[in-house]
JSON list of C-alpha atoms in Angstrom, two decimals:
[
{"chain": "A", "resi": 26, "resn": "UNK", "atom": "CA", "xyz": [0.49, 27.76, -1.69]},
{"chain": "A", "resi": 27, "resn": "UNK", "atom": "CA", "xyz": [-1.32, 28.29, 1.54]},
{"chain": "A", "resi": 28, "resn": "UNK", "atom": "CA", "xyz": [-2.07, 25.45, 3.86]},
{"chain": "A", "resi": 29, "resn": "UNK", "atom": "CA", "xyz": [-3.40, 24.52, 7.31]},
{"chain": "A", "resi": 30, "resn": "UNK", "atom": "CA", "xyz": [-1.45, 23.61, 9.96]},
{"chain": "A", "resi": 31, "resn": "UNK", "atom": "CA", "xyz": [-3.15, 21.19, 12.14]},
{"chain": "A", "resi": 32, "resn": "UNK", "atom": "CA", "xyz": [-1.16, 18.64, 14.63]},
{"chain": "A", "resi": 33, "resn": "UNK", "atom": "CA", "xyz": [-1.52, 15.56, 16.20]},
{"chain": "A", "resi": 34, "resn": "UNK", "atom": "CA", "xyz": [0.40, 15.70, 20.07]},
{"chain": "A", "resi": 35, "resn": "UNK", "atom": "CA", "xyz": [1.33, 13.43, 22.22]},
{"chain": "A", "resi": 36, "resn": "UNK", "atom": "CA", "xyz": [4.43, 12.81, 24.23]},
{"chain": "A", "resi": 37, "resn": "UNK", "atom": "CA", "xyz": [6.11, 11.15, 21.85]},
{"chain": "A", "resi": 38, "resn": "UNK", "atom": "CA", "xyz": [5.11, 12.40, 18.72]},
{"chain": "A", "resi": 39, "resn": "UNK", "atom": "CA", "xyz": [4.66, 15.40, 17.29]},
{"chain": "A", "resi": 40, "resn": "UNK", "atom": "CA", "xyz": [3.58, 15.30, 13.83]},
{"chain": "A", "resi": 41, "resn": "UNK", "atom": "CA", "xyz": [1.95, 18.15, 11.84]},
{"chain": "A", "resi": 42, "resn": "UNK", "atom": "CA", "xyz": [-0.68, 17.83, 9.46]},
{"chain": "A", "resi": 43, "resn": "UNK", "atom": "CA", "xyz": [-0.61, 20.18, 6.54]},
{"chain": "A", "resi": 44, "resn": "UNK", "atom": "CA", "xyz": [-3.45, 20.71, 3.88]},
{"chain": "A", "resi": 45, "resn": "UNK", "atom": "CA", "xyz": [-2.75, 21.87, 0.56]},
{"chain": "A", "resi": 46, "resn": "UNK", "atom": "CA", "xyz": [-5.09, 22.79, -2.39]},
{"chain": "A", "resi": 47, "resn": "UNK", "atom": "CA", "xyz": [-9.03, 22.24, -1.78]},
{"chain": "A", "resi": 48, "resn": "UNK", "atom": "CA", "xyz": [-8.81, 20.33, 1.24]},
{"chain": "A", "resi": 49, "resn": "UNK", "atom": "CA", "xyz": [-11.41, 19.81, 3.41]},
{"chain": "A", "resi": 50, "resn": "UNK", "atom": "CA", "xyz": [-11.97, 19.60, 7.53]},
{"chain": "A", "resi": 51, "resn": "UNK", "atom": "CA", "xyz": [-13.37, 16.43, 7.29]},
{"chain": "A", "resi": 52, "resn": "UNK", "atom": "CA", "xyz": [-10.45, 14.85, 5.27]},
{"chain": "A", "resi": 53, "resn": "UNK", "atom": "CA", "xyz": [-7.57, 16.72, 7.93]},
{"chain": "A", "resi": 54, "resn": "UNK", "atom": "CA", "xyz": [-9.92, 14.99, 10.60]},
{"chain": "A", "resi": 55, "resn": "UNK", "atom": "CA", "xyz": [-9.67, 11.60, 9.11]},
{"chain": "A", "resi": 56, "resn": "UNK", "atom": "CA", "xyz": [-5.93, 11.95, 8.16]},
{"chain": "A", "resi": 57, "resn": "UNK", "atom": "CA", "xyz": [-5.10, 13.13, 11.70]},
{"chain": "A", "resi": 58, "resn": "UNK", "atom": "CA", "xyz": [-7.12, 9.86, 12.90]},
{"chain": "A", "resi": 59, "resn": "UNK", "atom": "CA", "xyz": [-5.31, 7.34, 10.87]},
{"chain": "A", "resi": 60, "resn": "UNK", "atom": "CA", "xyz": [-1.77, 9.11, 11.09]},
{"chain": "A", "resi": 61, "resn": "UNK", "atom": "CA", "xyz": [-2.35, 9.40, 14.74]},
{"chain": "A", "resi": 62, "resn": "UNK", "atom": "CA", "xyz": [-3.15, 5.40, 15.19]},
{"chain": "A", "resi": 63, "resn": "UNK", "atom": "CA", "xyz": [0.81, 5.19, 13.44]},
{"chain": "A", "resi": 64, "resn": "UNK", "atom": "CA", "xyz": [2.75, 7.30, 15.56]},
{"chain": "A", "resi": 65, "resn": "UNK", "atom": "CA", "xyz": [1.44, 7.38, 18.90]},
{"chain": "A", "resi": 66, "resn": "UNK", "atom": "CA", "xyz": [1.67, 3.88, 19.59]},
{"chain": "A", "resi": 67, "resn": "UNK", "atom": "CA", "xyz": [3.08, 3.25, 22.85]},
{"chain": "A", "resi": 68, "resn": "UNK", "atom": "CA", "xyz": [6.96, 1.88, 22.74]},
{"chain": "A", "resi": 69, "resn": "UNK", "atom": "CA", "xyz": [7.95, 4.19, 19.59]},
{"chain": "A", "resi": 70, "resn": "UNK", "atom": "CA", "xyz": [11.11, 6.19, 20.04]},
{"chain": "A", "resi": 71, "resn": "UNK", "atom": "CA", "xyz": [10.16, 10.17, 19.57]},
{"chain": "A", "resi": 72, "resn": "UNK", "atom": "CA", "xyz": [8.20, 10.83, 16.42]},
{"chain": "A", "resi": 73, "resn": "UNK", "atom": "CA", "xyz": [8.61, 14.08, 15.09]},
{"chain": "A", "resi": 74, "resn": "UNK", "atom": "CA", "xyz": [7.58, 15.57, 11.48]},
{"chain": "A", "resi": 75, "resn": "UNK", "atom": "CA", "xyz": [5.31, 16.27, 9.14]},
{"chain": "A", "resi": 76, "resn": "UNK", "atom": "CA", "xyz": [2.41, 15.13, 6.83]},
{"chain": "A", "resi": 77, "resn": "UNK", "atom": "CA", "xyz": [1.34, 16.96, 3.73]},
{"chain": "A", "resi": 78, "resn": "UNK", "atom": "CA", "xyz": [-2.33, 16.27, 2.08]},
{"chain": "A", "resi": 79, "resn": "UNK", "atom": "CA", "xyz": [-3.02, 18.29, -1.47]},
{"chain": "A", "resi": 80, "resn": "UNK", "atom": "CA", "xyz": [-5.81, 17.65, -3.81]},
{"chain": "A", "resi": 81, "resn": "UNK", "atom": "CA", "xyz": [-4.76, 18.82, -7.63]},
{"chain": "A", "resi": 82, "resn": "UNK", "atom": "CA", "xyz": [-6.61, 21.50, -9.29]},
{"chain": "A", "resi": 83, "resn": "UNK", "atom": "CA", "xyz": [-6.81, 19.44, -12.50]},
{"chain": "A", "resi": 84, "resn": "UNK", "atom": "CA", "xyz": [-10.23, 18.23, -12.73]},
{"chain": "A", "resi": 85, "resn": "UNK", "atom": "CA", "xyz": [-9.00, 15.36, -15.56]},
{"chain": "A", "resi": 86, "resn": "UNK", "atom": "CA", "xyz": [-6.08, 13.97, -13.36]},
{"chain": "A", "resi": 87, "resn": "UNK", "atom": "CA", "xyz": [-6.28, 10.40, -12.71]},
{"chain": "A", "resi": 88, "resn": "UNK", "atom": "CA", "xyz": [-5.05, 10.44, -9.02]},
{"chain": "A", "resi": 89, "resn": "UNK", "atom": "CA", "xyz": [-6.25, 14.08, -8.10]},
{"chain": "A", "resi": 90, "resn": "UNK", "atom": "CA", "xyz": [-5.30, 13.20, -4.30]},
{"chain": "A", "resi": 91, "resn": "UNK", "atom": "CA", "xyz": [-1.47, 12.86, -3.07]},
{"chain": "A", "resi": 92, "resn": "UNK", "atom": "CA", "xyz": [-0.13, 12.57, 0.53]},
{"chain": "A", "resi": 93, "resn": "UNK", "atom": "CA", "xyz": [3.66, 12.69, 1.60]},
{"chain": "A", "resi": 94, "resn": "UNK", "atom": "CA", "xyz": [4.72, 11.87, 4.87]},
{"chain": "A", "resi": 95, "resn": "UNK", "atom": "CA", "xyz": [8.41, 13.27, 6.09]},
{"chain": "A", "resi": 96, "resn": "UNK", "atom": "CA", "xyz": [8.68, 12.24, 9.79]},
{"chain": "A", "resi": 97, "resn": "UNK", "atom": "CA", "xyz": [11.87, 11.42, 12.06]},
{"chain": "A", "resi": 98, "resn": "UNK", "atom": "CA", "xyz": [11.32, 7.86, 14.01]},
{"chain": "A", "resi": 99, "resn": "UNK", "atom": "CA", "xyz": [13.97, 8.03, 16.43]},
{"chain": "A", "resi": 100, "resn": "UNK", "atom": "CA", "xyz": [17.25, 8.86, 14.79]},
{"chain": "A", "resi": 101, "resn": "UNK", "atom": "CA", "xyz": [15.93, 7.56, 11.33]},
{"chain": "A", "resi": 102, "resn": "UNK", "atom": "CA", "xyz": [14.22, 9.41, 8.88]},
{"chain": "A", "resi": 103, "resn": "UNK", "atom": "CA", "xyz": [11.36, 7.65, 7.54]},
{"chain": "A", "resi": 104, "resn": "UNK", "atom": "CA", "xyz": [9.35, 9.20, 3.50]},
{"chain": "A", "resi": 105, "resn": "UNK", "atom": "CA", "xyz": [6.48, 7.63, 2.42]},
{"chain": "A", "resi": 106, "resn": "UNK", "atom": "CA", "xyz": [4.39, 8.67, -0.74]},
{"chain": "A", "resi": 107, "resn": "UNK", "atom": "CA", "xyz": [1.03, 8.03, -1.72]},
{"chain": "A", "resi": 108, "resn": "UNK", "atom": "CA", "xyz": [-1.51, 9.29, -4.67]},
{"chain": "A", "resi": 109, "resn": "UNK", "atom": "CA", "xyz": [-4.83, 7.83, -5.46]},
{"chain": "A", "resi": 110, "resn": "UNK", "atom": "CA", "xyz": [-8.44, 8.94, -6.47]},
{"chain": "A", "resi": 111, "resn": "UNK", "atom": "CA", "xyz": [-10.21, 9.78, -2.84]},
{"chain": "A", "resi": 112, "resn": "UNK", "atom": "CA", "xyz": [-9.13, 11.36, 0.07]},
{"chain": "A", "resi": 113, "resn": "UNK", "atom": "CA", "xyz": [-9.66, 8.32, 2.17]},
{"chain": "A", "resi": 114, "resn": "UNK", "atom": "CA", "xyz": [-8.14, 5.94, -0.68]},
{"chain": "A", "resi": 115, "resn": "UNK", "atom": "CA", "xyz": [-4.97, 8.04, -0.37]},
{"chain": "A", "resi": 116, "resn": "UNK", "atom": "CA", "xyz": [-4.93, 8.46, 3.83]},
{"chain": "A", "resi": 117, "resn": "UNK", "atom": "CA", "xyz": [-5.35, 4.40, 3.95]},
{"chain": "A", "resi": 118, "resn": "UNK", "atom": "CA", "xyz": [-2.70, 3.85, 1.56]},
{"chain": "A", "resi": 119, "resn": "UNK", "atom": "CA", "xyz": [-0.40, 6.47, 3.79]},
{"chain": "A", "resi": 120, "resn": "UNK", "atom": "CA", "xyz": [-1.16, 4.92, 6.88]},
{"chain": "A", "resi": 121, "resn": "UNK", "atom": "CA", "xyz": [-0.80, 1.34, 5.20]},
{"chain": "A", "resi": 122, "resn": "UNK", "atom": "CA", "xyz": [2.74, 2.34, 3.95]},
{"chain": "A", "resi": 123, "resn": "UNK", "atom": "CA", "xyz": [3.64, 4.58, 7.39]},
{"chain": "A", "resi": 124, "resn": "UNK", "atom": "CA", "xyz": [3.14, 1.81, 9.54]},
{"chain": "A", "resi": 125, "resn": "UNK", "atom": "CA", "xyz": [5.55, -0.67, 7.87]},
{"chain": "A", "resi": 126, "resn": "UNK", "atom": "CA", "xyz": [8.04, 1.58, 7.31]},
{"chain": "A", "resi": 127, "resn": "UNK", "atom": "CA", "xyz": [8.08, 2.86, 11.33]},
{"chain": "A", "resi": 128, "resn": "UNK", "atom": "CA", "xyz": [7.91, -0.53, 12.68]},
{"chain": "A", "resi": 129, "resn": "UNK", "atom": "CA", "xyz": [11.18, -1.08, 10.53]},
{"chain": "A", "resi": 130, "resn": "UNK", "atom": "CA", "xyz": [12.45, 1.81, 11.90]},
{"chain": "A", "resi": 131, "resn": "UNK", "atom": "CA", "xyz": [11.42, 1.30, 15.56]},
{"chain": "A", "resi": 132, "resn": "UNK", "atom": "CA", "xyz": [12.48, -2.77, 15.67]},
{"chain": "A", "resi": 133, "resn": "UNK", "atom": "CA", "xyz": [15.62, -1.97, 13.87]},
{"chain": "A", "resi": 134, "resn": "UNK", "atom": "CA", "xyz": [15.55, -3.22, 10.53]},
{"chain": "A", "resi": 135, "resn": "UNK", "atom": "CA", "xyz": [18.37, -1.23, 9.20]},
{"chain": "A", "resi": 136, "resn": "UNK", "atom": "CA", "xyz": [20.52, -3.02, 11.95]},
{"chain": "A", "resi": 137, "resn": "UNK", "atom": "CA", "xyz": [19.87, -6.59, 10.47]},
{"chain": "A", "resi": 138, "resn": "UNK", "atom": "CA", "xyz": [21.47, -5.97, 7.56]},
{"chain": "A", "resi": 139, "resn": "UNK", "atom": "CA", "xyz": [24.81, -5.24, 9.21]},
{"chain": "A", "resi": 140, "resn": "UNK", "atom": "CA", "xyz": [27.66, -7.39, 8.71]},
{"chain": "A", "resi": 141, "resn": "UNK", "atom": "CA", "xyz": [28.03, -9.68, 11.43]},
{"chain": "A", "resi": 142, "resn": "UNK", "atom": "CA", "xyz": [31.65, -9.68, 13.48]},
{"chain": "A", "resi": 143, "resn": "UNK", "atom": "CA", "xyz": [34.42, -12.37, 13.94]},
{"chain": "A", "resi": 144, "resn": "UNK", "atom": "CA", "xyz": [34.18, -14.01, 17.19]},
{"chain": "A", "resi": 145, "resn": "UNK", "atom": "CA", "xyz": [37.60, -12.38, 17.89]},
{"chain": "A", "resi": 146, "resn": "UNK", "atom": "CA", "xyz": [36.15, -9.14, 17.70]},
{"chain": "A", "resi": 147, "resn": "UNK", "atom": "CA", "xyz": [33.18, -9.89, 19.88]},
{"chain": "A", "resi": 148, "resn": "UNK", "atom": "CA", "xyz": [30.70, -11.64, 17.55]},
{"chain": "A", "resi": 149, "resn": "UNK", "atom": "CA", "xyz": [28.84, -14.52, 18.14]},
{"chain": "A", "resi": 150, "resn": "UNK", "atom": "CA", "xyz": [30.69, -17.93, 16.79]},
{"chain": "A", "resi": 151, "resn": "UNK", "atom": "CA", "xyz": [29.28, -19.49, 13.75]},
{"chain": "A", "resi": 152, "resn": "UNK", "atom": "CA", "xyz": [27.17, -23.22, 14.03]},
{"chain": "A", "resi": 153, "resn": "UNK", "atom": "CA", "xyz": [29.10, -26.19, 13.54]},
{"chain": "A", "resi": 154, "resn": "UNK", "atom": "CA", "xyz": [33.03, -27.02, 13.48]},
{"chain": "A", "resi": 155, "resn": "UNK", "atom": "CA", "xyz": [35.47, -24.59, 11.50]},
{"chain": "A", "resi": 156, "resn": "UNK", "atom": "CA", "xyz": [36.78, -26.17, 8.76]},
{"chain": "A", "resi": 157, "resn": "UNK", "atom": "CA", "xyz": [33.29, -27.67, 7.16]},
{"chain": "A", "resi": 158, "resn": "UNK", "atom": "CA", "xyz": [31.76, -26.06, 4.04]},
{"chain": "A", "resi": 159, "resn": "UNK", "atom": "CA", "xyz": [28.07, -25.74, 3.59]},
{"chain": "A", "resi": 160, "resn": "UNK", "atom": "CA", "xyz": [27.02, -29.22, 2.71]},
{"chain": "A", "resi": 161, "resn": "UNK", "atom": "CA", "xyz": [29.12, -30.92, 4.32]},
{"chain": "A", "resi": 162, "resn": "UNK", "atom": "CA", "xyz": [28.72, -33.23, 7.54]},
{"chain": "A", "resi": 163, "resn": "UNK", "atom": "CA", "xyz": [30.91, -34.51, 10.26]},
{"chain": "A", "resi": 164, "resn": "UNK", "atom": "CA", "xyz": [30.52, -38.12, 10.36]},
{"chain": "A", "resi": 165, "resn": "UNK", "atom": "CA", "xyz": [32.47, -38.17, 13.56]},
{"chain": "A", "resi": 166, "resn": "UNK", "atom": "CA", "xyz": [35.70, -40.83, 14.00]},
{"chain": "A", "resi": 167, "resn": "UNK", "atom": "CA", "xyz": [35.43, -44.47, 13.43]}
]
C-alpha cells in the first residue's frame, strides 16, 4: 500500500494527510480543508498526527470510503473512525467526530471525571452543614 503524504502546517499543528487506495486530489484537498478548520484553531495545545483516507477496491461494498484519524491533542491521544458511501460523506463525519473529541481533550474533559478531594487535603468543602443527608433540611433552632 502506497499513499500520499500531504500535510496541513501551522504552528500548532502538524497533522499529515495520507491517501490510500484510489484517492483523488480533489478529495486530499477537501479533507485537508475540513481537518484543517479542527486543528488549527487558535487556543489548542500542540496538535500533532496523522489522518488516513482509503477508498476500498470492492466495487459491491456498502461504505467503500473509510477515514481514521490518530492525532496527539496536547498530552492526550485522541482516534476517531469514520466509513460511509462518499468521500465528502466520510470527511464530514471525521471532522464532525474530530472536533468533539479535541474540544474534550483541549477543555479537559478527562479531568472532570476525577474524584474530587477532602477539604483536608485541599479540596473544596461540600454545600450545606456536615452531618445532613441528601434530602434533608435544617430547619434551624426554635
Amino acid at each position: 500500500m502506497t499513499g500520499k503524504v500531504t500535510g496541513t502546517r501551522d504552528t500548532a499543528a502538524v497533522v499529515l494527510v495520507r491517501a490510500e487506495g484510489e484517492v483523488g486530489e480533489e478529495a486530499l484537498a477537501y479533507a485537508r480543508t475540513k481537518i484543517g478548520a479542527v486543528v488549527n484553531r487558535p487556543g489548542l495545545p500542540a496538535v500533532t498526527g496523522e489522518v488516513r483516507i482509503a477508498k476500498a477496491a470492492a466495487h459491491h461494498a456498502e461504505h467503500p470510503w473509510s477515514a481514521v484519524a490518530d492525532l496527539r491533542v496536547g498530552r492526550t491521544v485522541v482516534v476517531v473512525h469514520a466509513r460511509e458511501a462518499t468521500s465528502q460523506e466520510v470527511t464530514d463525519q471525521l471532522q464532525d467526530r474530530l472536533r468533539r473529541q479535541v474540544e474534550r481533550a483541549a477543555h479537559g474533559a478527562i479531568d472532570a471525571h476525577r474524584p474530587v478531594s477532602p477539604p483536608w487535603r485541599g479540596g473544596q468543602p461540600t454545600e450545606g452543614p456536615a452531618g445532613l443527608d441528601a434530602g434533608q433540611r435544617d430547619t434551624g433552632s426554635v
